XYZ file of C-alpha atoms in Angstrom:
286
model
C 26.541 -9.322 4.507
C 24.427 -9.083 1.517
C 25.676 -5.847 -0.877
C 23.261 -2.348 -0.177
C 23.244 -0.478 -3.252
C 23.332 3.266 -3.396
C 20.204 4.970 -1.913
C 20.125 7.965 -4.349
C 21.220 5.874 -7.511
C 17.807 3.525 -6.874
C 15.294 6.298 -5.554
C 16.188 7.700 -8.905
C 15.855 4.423 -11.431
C 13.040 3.346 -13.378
C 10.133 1.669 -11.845
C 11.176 -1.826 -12.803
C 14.056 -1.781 -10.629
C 11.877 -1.805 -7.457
C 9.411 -5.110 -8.949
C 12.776 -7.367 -7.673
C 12.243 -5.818 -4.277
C 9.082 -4.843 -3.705
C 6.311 -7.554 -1.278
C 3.715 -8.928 -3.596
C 1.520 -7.950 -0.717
C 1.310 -4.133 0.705
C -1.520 -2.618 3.257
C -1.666 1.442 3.063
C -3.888 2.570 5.522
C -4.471 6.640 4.497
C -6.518 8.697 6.957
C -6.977 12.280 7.143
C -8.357 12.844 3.542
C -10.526 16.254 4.731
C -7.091 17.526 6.671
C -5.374 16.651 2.622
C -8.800 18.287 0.867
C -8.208 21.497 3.168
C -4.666 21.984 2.379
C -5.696 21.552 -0.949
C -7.708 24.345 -0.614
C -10.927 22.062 -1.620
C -13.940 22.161 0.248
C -14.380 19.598 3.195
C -17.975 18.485 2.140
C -20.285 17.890 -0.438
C -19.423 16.085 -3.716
C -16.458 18.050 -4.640
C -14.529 16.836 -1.841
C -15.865 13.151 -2.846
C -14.678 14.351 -6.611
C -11.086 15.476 -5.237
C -10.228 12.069 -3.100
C -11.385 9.777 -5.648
C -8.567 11.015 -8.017
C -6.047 11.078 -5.262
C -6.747 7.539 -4.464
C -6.028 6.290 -8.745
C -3.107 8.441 -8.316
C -1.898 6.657 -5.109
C -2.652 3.316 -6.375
C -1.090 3.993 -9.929
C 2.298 4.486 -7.965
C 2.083 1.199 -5.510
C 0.977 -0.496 -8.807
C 3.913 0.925 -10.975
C 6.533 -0.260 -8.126
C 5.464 -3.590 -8.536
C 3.243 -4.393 -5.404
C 0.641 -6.946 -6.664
C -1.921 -6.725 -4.033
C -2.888 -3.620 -2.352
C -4.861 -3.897 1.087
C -6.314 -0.160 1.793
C -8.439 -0.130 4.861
C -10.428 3.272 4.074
C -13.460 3.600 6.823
C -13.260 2.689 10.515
C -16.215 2.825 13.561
C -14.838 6.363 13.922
C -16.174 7.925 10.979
C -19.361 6.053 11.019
C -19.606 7.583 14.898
C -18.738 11.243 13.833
C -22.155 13.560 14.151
C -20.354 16.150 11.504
C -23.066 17.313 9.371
C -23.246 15.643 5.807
C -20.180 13.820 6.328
C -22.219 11.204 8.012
C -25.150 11.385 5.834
C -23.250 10.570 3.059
C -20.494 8.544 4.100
C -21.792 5.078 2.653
C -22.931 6.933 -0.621
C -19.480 8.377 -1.198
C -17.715 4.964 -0.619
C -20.188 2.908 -2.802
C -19.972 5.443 -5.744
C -16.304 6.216 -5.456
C -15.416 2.840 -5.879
C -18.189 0.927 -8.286
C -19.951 4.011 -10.110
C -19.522 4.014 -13.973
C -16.169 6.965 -13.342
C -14.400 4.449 -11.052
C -15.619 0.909 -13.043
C -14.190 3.050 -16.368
C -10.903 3.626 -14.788
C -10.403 0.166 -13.454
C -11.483 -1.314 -16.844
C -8.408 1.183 -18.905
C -5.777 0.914 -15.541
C -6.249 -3.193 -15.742
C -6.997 -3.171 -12.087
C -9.019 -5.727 -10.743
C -10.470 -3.927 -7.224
C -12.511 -5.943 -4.227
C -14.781 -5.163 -1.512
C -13.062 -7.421 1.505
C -15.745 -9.243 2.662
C -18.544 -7.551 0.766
C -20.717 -10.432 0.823
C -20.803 -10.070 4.995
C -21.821 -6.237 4.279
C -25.371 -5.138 3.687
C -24.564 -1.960 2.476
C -21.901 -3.083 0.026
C -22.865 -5.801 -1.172
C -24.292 -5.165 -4.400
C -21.369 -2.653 -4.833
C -18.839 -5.986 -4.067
C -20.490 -8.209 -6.922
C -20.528 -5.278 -9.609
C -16.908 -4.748 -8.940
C -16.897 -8.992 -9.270
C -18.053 -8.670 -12.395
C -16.719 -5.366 -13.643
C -13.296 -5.833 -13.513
C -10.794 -7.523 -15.324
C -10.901 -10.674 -13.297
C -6.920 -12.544 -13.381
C -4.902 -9.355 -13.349
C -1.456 -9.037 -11.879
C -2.824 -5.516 -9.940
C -5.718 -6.097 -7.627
C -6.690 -3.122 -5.101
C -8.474 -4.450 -1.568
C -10.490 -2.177 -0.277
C -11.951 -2.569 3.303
C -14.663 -1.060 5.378
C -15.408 -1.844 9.127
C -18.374 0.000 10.267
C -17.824 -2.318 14.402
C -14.411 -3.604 15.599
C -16.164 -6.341 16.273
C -17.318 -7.365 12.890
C -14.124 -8.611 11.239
C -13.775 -11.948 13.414
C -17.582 -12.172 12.792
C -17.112 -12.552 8.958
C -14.084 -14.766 9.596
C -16.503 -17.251 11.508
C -19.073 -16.819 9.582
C -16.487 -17.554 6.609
C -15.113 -20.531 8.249
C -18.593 -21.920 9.315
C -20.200 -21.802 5.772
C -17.235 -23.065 3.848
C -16.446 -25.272 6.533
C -12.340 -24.543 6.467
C -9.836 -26.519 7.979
C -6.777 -24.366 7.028
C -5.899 -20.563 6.609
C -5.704 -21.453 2.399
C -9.427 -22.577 2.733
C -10.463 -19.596 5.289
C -9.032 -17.198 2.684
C -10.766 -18.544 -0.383
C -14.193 -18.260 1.766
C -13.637 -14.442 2.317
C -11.561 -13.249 -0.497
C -12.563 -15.414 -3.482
C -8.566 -16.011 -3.896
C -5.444 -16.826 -1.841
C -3.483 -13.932 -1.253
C -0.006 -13.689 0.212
C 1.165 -12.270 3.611
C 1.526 -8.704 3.731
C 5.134 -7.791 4.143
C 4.852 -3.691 4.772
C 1.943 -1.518 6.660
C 2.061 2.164 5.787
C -0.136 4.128 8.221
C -0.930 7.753 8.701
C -0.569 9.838 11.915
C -0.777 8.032 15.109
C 1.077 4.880 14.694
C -1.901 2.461 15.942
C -3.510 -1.099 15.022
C -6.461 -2.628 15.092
C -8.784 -4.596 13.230
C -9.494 -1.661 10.807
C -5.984 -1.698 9.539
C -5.304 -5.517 9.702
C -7.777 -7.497 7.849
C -8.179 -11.229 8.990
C -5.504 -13.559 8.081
C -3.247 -11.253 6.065
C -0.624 -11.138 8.435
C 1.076 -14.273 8.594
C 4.682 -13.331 9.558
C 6.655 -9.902 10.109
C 5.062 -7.225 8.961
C 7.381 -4.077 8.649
C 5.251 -0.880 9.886
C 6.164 2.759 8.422
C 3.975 5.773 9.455
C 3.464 8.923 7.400
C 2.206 12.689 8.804
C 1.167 13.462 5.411
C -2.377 12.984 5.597
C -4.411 11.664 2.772
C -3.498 9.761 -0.166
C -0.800 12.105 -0.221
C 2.389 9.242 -0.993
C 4.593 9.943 -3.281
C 7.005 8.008 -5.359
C 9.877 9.439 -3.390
C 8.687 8.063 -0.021
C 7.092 4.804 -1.192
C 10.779 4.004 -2.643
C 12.228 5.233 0.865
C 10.156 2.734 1.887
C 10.616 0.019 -0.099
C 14.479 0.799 0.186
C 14.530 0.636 3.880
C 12.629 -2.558 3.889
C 14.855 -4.911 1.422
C 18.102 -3.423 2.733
C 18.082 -1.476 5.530
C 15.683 -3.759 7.931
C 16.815 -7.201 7.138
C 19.465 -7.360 10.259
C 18.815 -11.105 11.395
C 21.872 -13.294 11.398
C 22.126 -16.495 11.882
C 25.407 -16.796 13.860
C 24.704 -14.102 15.963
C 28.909 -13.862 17.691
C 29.926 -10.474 18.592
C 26.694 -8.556 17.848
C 25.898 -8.000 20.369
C 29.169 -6.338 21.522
C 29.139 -3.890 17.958
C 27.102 -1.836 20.426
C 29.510 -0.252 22.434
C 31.091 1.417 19.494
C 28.057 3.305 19.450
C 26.690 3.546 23.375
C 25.251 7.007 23.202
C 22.983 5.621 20.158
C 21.432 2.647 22.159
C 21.093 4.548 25.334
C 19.668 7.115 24.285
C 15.955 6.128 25.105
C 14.441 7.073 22.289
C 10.630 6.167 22.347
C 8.774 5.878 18.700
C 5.114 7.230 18.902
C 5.787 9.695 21.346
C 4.181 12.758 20.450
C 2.862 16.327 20.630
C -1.445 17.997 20.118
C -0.795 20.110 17.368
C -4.334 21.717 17.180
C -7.172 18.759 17.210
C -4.731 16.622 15.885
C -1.597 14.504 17.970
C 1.629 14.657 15.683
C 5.467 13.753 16.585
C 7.181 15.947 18.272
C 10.247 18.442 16.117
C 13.091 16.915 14.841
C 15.751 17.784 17.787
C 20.092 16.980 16.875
């Protein structure tokens, strides 16, 4: 059995420690930003709240960055906020998301942080289009730290742009599909951190970035509330605590009865409670 080192004595080492375990490819789907902005006591519309996420997002991508992930997927708007009727939230959804992430505050940041940042599938995207190609060519192109950002206004769409990817470029493999919609190859992603509900769908999975296990882990925090704490929980539980396969499997099976009550138990993940508007897992109960 390969060693497990000390939990405590790696949550608290330097940053560097965590580049030897950490996926080169990590997809953090945050949701709830106005539930984070409230809490924060900052107001749930208007430009301030706009103001208030776009730092929390550097600050969350600073710390995926720092623990060595080298491509960060972040699905960030779904075909439920672009269906929402809430007052100025709608109006100014698309503005917020094409300023926060290519206006001269963001393009400065990228340009000091090293980050090179992407529109996934920009190019398929009326509304972000121009926004894609000024990220393209304001940003330091060849950097170890890219951020992936990804907006799906219809469930729909995704498999569209993969076709329509695959039809223009005229792919034969996954390498060559990739190259027509990202511009690069990019590696599997290993890890999926979610928010509330644990749920997929084509918002959170962007075409062919899953391309073996993906190890899912979903936080109640909502916004880009992560910490360094929990993303090295994280990363802790997936190099050590998740990697179970064996190949000779004798007498595994049987290791269960030392522990019955633990196995038939019946616990069910993703059962929950409505807190309020909003579903959330029920209390902690010995």
């Amino acid at each position: 059995m390969t060693h497990i080192p000390d939990q405590d004595i790696l949550i608290s080492a330097p940053d560097e420690a965590f580049h030897e375990i950490a996926p080169s490819t990590l997809i953090y789907g945050a949701a709830g930003t106005r539930r984070a902005a409230a809490l924060a006591g900052v107001k749930t519309s208007g430009q301030a709240y706009a103001d208030w996420t776009q730092v929390e997002l550097f600050r969350t991508v600073d710390v995926f960055f720092r623990h060595g992930i080298r491509h960060l997927i972040m699905p960030m708007l779904g075909p439920s906020q672009f269906e929402e009727a809430t007052p100025e939230y709608h109006k100014y959804l698309w503005r917020w998301f094409v300023e926060g992430l290519s206006g001269e505050n963001a393009l400065a940041h990228y340009q000091n942080a090293g980050w090179q940042v992407r529109i996934i599938c920009s190019q398929f995207i009326p509304n972000v289009q121009r926004a894609g190609q000024r990220l393209i060519e304001n940003t330091p192109s060849g950097s170890s730290h890219t951020l992936w950002c990804y907006v799906v206004p219809e469930y729909h769409q995704p498999w569209e742009w993969l076709l329509q990817g695959v039809s223009q470029s005229k792919a034969t493999n996954r390498s060559e599909a990739m190259l027509a919609l990202y511009g690069e190859e990019i590696s599997s992603a290993e890890i999926y951190i979610g928010t509330g509900k644990p749920q997929m769908s084509s918002l959170q999975l962007p075409p062919l970035l899953v391309n073996g296990p993906l190890q899912c882990y979903w936080s109640q925090r909502p916004g880009y509330s992560l910490d360094q704490r929990q993303l090295r929980a994280i990363l802790y539980d997936y190099a050590y605590l998740r990697k179970t396969w064996k190949k000779d499997k004798s007498g595994r099976a049987e290791q269960a009865l030392a522990e019955r009550d633990l196995w038939e138990r019946g616990n069910v993940l993703g059962l929950g409670i409505r807190k309020g508007p909003s579903w959330h897992p029920p209390p902690f109960e010995d």
